[in-house]
PDB file of C-alpha atoms in Angstrom:
ATOM      1  CA  UNK A 102      12.822  27.316  10.198  1.00  0.00           C
ATOM      2  CA  UNK A 103      13.877  29.537   6.979  1.00  0.00           C
ATOM      3  CA  UNK A 104      16.516  27.008   5.901  1.00  0.00           C
ATOM      4  CA  UNK A 105      13.623  24.227   5.780  1.00  0.00           C
ATOM      5  CA  UNK A 106      11.142  26.620   3.724  1.00  0.00           C
ATOM      6  CA  UNK A 107      13.664  27.370   1.032  1.00  0.00           C
ATOM      7  CA  UNK A 108      14.655  23.624   0.896  1.00  0.00           C
ATOM      8  CA  UNK A 109      11.127  22.602   0.813  1.00  0.00           C
ATOM      9  CA  UNK A 110      10.342  25.386  -1.992  1.00  0.00           C
ATOM     10  CA  UNK A 111      13.418  24.169  -4.222  1.00  0.00           C
ATOM     11  CA  UNK A 112      12.149  20.627  -3.849  1.00  0.00           C
ATOM     12  CA  UNK A 113       8.858  21.277  -5.108  1.00  0.00           C
ATOM     13  CA  UNK A 114      10.183  23.583  -7.802  1.00  0.00           C
ATOM     14  CA  UNK A 115      12.868  20.878  -8.931  1.00  0.00           C
ATOM     15  CA  UNK A 116       9.952  18.294  -9.071  1.00  0.00           C
ATOM     16  CA  UNK A 117       7.509  20.317 -10.633  1.00  0.00           C
ATOM     17  CA  UNK A 118      10.152  21.263 -13.164  1.00  0.00           C
ATOM     18  CA  UNK A 119      10.648  17.588 -13.773  1.00  0.00           C
ATOM     19  CA  UNK A 120       7.203  16.167 -14.370  1.00  0.00           C
ATOM     20  CA  UNK A 121       6.381  19.188 -16.574  1.00  0.00           C
ATOM     21  CA  UNK A 122       9.868  18.035 -18.371  1.00  0.00           C
ATOM     22  CA  UNK A 123       8.529  14.368 -19.339  1.00  0.00           C
ATOM     23  CA  UNK A 124       4.807  15.889 -19.743  1.00  0.00           C
ATOM     24  CA  UNK A 125       5.287  19.061 -22.033  1.00  0.00           C
ATOM     25  CA  UNK A 126       6.135  17.534 -25.397  1.00  0.00           C
ATOM     26  CA  UNK A 127       3.737  14.704 -25.635  1.00  0.00           C
ATOM     27  CA  UNK A 128       0.908  16.540 -24.636  1.00  0.00           C
ATOM     28  CA  UNK A 129       1.949  19.462 -26.899  1.00  0.00           C
ATOM     29  CA  UNK A 130       2.528  17.290 -29.699  1.00  0.00           C
ATOM     30  CA  UNK A 131      -0.508  15.041 -29.536  1.00  0.00           C
ATOM     31  CA  UNK A 132      -3.076  18.115 -28.453  1.00  0.00           C
ATOM     32  CA  UNK A 133      -1.620  21.500 -29.714  1.00  0.00           C
ATOM     33  CA  UNK A 134      -2.056  22.977 -26.307  1.00  0.00           C
ATOM     34  CA  UNK A 135       0.403  24.464 -24.109  1.00  0.00           C
ATOM     35  CA  UNK A 136       0.059  23.304 -20.256  1.00  0.00           C
ATOM     36  CA  UNK A 137      -1.383  26.433 -18.972  1.00  0.00           C
ATOM     37  CA  UNK A 138      -4.637  25.658 -21.816  1.00  0.00           C
ATOM     38  CA  UNK A 139      -4.697  22.320 -20.409  1.00  0.00           C
ATOM     39  CA  UNK A 140      -5.072  23.259 -16.958  1.00  0.00           C
ATOM     40  CA  UNK A 141      -7.965  25.912 -17.775  1.00  0.00           C
ATOM     41  CA  UNK A 142      -9.723  22.930 -19.701  1.00  0.00           C
ATOM     42  CA  UNK A 143      -8.986  20.585 -16.466  1.00  0.00           C
ATOM     43  CA  UNK A 144     -10.071  23.148 -14.055  1.00  0.00           C
ATOM     44  CA  UNK A 145     -13.316  24.312 -16.105  1.00  0.00           C
ATOM     45  CA  UNK A 146     -13.886  20.583 -16.380  1.00  0.00           C
ATOM     46  CA  UNK A 147     -13.407  20.408 -12.583  1.00  0.00           C
ATOM     47  CA  UNK A 148     -16.301  22.889 -11.756  1.00  0.00           C
ATOM     48  CA  UNK A 149     -14.537  26.362 -12.324  1.00  0.00           C
ATOM     49  CA  UNK A 150     -16.812  28.284 -14.530  1.00  0.00           C
ATOM     50  CA  UNK A 151     -16.174  31.982 -14.664  1.00  0.00           C
ATOM     51  CA  UNK A 152     -12.937  33.639 -15.986  1.00  0.00           C
ATOM     52  CA  UNK A 153     -12.101  35.482 -12.406  1.00  0.00           C
ATOM     53  CA  UNK A 154     -12.221  31.888 -10.724  1.00  0.00           C
ATOM     54  CA  UNK A 155     -10.127  30.328 -13.061  1.00  0.00           C
ATOM     55  CA  UNK A 156      -7.422  33.246 -12.917  1.00  0.00           C
ATOM     56  CA  UNK A 157      -7.451  32.668  -8.982  1.00  0.00           C
ATOM     57  CA  UNK A 158      -6.864  28.782  -9.315  1.00  0.00           C
ATOM     58  CA  UNK A 159      -4.141  29.421 -12.093  1.00  0.00           C
ATOM     59  CA  UNK A 160      -2.912  32.180 -10.026  1.00  0.00           C
ATOM     60  CA  UNK A 161      -2.709  33.966 -13.060  1.00  0.00           C
ATOM     61  CA  UNK A 162      -3.321  37.767 -13.836  1.00  0.00           C
ATOM     62  CA  UNK A 163      -7.084  37.788 -15.448  1.00  0.00           C
ATOM     63  CA  UNK A 164      -5.635  39.367 -19.224  1.00  0.00           C
ATOM     64  CA  UNK A 165      -3.876  35.724 -19.410  1.00  0.00           C
ATOM     65  CA  UNK A 166      -7.062  33.836 -18.702  1.00  0.00           C
ATOM     66  CA  UNK A 167      -8.484  35.784 -21.336  1.00  0.00           C
ATOM     67  CA  UNK A 168      -6.078  35.113 -23.739  1.00  0.00           C
ATOM     68  CA  UNK A 169      -6.024  31.129 -23.015  1.00  0.00           C
ATOM     69  CA  UNK A 170     -10.118  31.296 -23.206  1.00  0.00           C
ATOM     70  CA  UNK A 171      -9.926  32.980 -26.398  1.00  0.00           C
ATOM     71  CA  UNK A 172      -7.796  30.328 -27.797  1.00  0.00           C
ATOM     72  CA  UNK A 173     -10.022  27.344 -26.335  1.00  0.00           C
ATOM     73  CA  UNK A 174     -13.197  29.266 -27.710  1.00  0.00           C
ATOM     74  CA  UNK A 175     -11.710  29.592 -31.297  1.00  0.00           C
ATOM     75  CA  UNK A 176     -10.420  25.795 -31.133  1.00  0.00           C
ATOM     76  CA  UNK A 177     -14.173  24.779 -30.206  1.00  0.00           C
ATOM     77  CA  UNK A 178     -12.986  23.400 -26.697  1.00  0.00           C
ATOM     78  CA  UNK A 179     -14.757  25.509 -24.286  1.00  0.00           C
ATOM     79  CA  UNK A 180     -17.576  27.667 -24.800  1.00  0.00           C
ATOM     80  CA  UNK A 181     -18.857  30.925 -23.152  1.00  0.00           C
ATOM     81  CA  UNK A 182     -22.687  31.034 -21.778  1.00  0.00           C
ATOM     82  CA  UNK A 183     -24.278  33.766 -20.194  1.00  0.00           C
ATOM     83  CA  UNK A 184     -24.789  33.548 -16.740  1.00  0.00           C
ATOM     84  CA  UNK A 185     -28.364  33.801 -15.908  1.00  0.00           C
ATOM     85  CA  UNK A 186     -28.365  35.098 -12.591  1.00  0.00           C
ATOM     86  CA  UNK A 187     -26.117  38.226 -13.574  1.00  0.00           C
ATOM     87  CA  UNK A 188     -26.662  39.026 -17.524  1.00  0.00           C
ATOM     88  CA  UNK A 189     -23.243  41.212 -17.539  1.00  0.00           C
ATOM     89  CA  UNK A 190     -20.980  37.824 -16.704  1.00  0.00           C
ATOM     90  CA  UNK A 191     -20.579  34.220 -18.533  1.00  0.00           C
ATOM     91  CA  UNK A 192     -20.194  31.091 -17.473  1.00  0.00           C
ATOM     92  CA  UNK A 193     -17.544  28.520 -19.421  1.00  0.00           C
ATOM     93  CA  UNK A 194     -18.098  24.831 -20.214  1.00  0.00           C
ATOM     94  CA  UNK A 195     -16.012  22.383 -21.889  1.00  0.00           C
ATOM     95  CA  UNK A 196     -17.544  21.602 -25.751  1.00  0.00           C
ATOM     96  CA  UNK A 197     -17.979  17.541 -26.855  1.00  0.00           C
ATOM     97  CA  UNK A 198     -14.412  18.455 -28.176  1.00  0.00           C
ATOM     98  CA  UNK A 199     -13.056  19.776 -25.059  1.00  0.00           C
ATOM     99  CA  UNK A 200     -14.490  16.777 -23.074  1.00  0.00           C
ATOM    100  CA  UNK A 201     -12.571  14.525 -25.905  1.00  0.00           C
ATOM    101  CA  UNK A 202      -9.221  16.522 -25.331  1.00  0.00           C
ATOM    102  CA  UNK A 203      -9.586  15.915 -21.452  1.00  0.00           C
ATOM    103  CA  UNK A 204     -10.214  12.086 -21.976  1.00  0.00           C
ATOM    104  CA  UNK A 205      -7.342  12.002 -24.510  1.00  0.00           C
ATOM    105  CA  UNK A 206      -4.729  14.439 -21.852  1.00  0.00           C
ATOM    106  CA  UNK A 207      -5.467  11.857 -19.287  1.00  0.00           C
ATOM    107  CA  UNK A 208      -4.846   8.532 -21.359  1.00  0.00           C
ATOM    108  CA  UNK A 209      -1.420  10.466 -22.445  1.00  0.00           C
ATOM    109  CA  UNK A 210      -0.843  11.711 -18.937  1.00  0.00           C
ATOM    110  CA  UNK A 211      -1.218   8.080 -17.283  1.00  0.00           C
ATOM    111  CA  UNK A 212       0.933   6.588 -20.075  1.00  0.00           C
ATOM    112  CA  UNK A 213       3.868   9.267 -19.886  1.00  0.00           C
ATOM    113  CA  UNK A 214       3.760   8.905 -15.842  1.00  0.00           C
ATOM    114  CA  UNK A 215       3.827   5.030 -16.098  1.00  0.00           C
ATOM    115  CA  UNK A 216       7.100   5.101 -18.611  1.00  0.00           C
ATOM    116  CA  UNK A 217       8.901   7.645 -16.640  1.00  0.00           C
ATOM    117  CA  UNK A 218       8.193   6.990 -13.165  1.00  0.00           C
ATOM    118  CA  UNK A 219       6.530   3.775 -12.766  1.00  0.00           C
ATOM    119  CA  UNK A 220       9.233   2.171 -10.858  1.00  0.00           C
ATOM    120  CA  UNK A 221       8.713   4.255  -7.590  1.00  0.00           C
ATOM    121  CA  UNK A 222       7.261   1.881  -4.946  1.00  0.00           C
ATOM    122  CA  UNK A 223       3.565   2.882  -4.028  1.00  0.00           C
ATOM    123  CA  UNK A 224       4.835   3.558  -0.253  1.00  0.00           C
ATOM    124  CA  UNK A 225       6.968   6.119  -1.530  1.00  0.00           C
ATOM    125  CA  UNK A 226       4.233   7.600  -3.390  1.00  0.00           C
ATOM    126  CA  UNK A 227       1.624   7.187  -0.788  1.00  0.00           C
ATOM    127  CA  UNK A 228       4.077   9.038   1.598  1.00  0.00           C
ATOM    128  CA  UNK A 229       4.901  12.038  -0.784  1.00  0.00           C
ATOM    129  CA  UNK A 230       0.891  12.484  -1.655  1.00  0.00           C
ATOM    130  CA  UNK A 231       0.303  12.551   2.048  1.00  0.00           C
ATOM    131  CA  UNK A 232       3.006  15.354   2.776  1.00  0.00           C
ATOM    132  CA  UNK A 233       1.807  17.321  -0.303  1.00  0.00           C
ATOM    133  CA  UNK A 234      -1.684  17.072   0.638  1.00  0.00           C
ATOM    134  CA  UNK A 235      -0.519  18.293   4.434  1.00  0.00           C
ATOM    135  CA  UNK A 236       1.150  21.283   2.496  1.00  0.00           C
ATOM    136  CA  UNK A 237      -1.541  22.394  -0.005  1.00  0.00           C
ATOM    137  CA  UNK A 238      -3.679  24.079   2.428  1.00  0.00           C
ATOM    138  CA  UNK A 239      -0.746  26.510   3.308  1.00  0.00           C
ATOM    139  CA  UNK A 240       0.587  27.113  -0.057  1.00  0.00           C
ATOM    140  CA  UNK A 241      -3.163  28.162  -1.410  1.00  0.00           C
ATOM    141  CA  UNK A 242      -3.072  30.618   1.327  1.00  0.00           C
ATOM    142  CA  UNK A 243      -0.287  32.621  -0.928  1.00  0.00           C
ATOM    143  CA  UNK A 244      -2.487  32.959  -4.096  1.00  0.00           C
ATOM    144  CA  UNK A 245      -1.893  35.535  -6.994  1.00  0.00           C
ATOM    145  CA  UNK A 246      -2.890  39.057  -5.912  1.00  0.00           C
TER     146      UNK A 246
END
């Protein structure tokens, strides 16, 4: 079992690095945002509205999320709104510029993935996606503390 876990983890890391390698440069050149900033925008768009939720989802320490959010707010991509249920907290929302950045991100990602991986048969992709979906609940258990 130990060997299987190690091989699985190694394969996931290798594949993740491969995908990031083809996506990072085109995204950064077009949007001037790094992968963690783009991840934060995606999560906010998907409904993660508090900084603490964002830290949990991104599996990074809260100070890192603060730095990311400060930059995204400065760029006009994210806005902080007071939480009406708790005035000591604020909620995060994409601005119109942030929504446009997300749209452009999706377009670039689709194009780059098609260019690099469009040759992979659909059956292989479907099987891989099923396997990853089965793993995900177990991997999410080990979140950043």
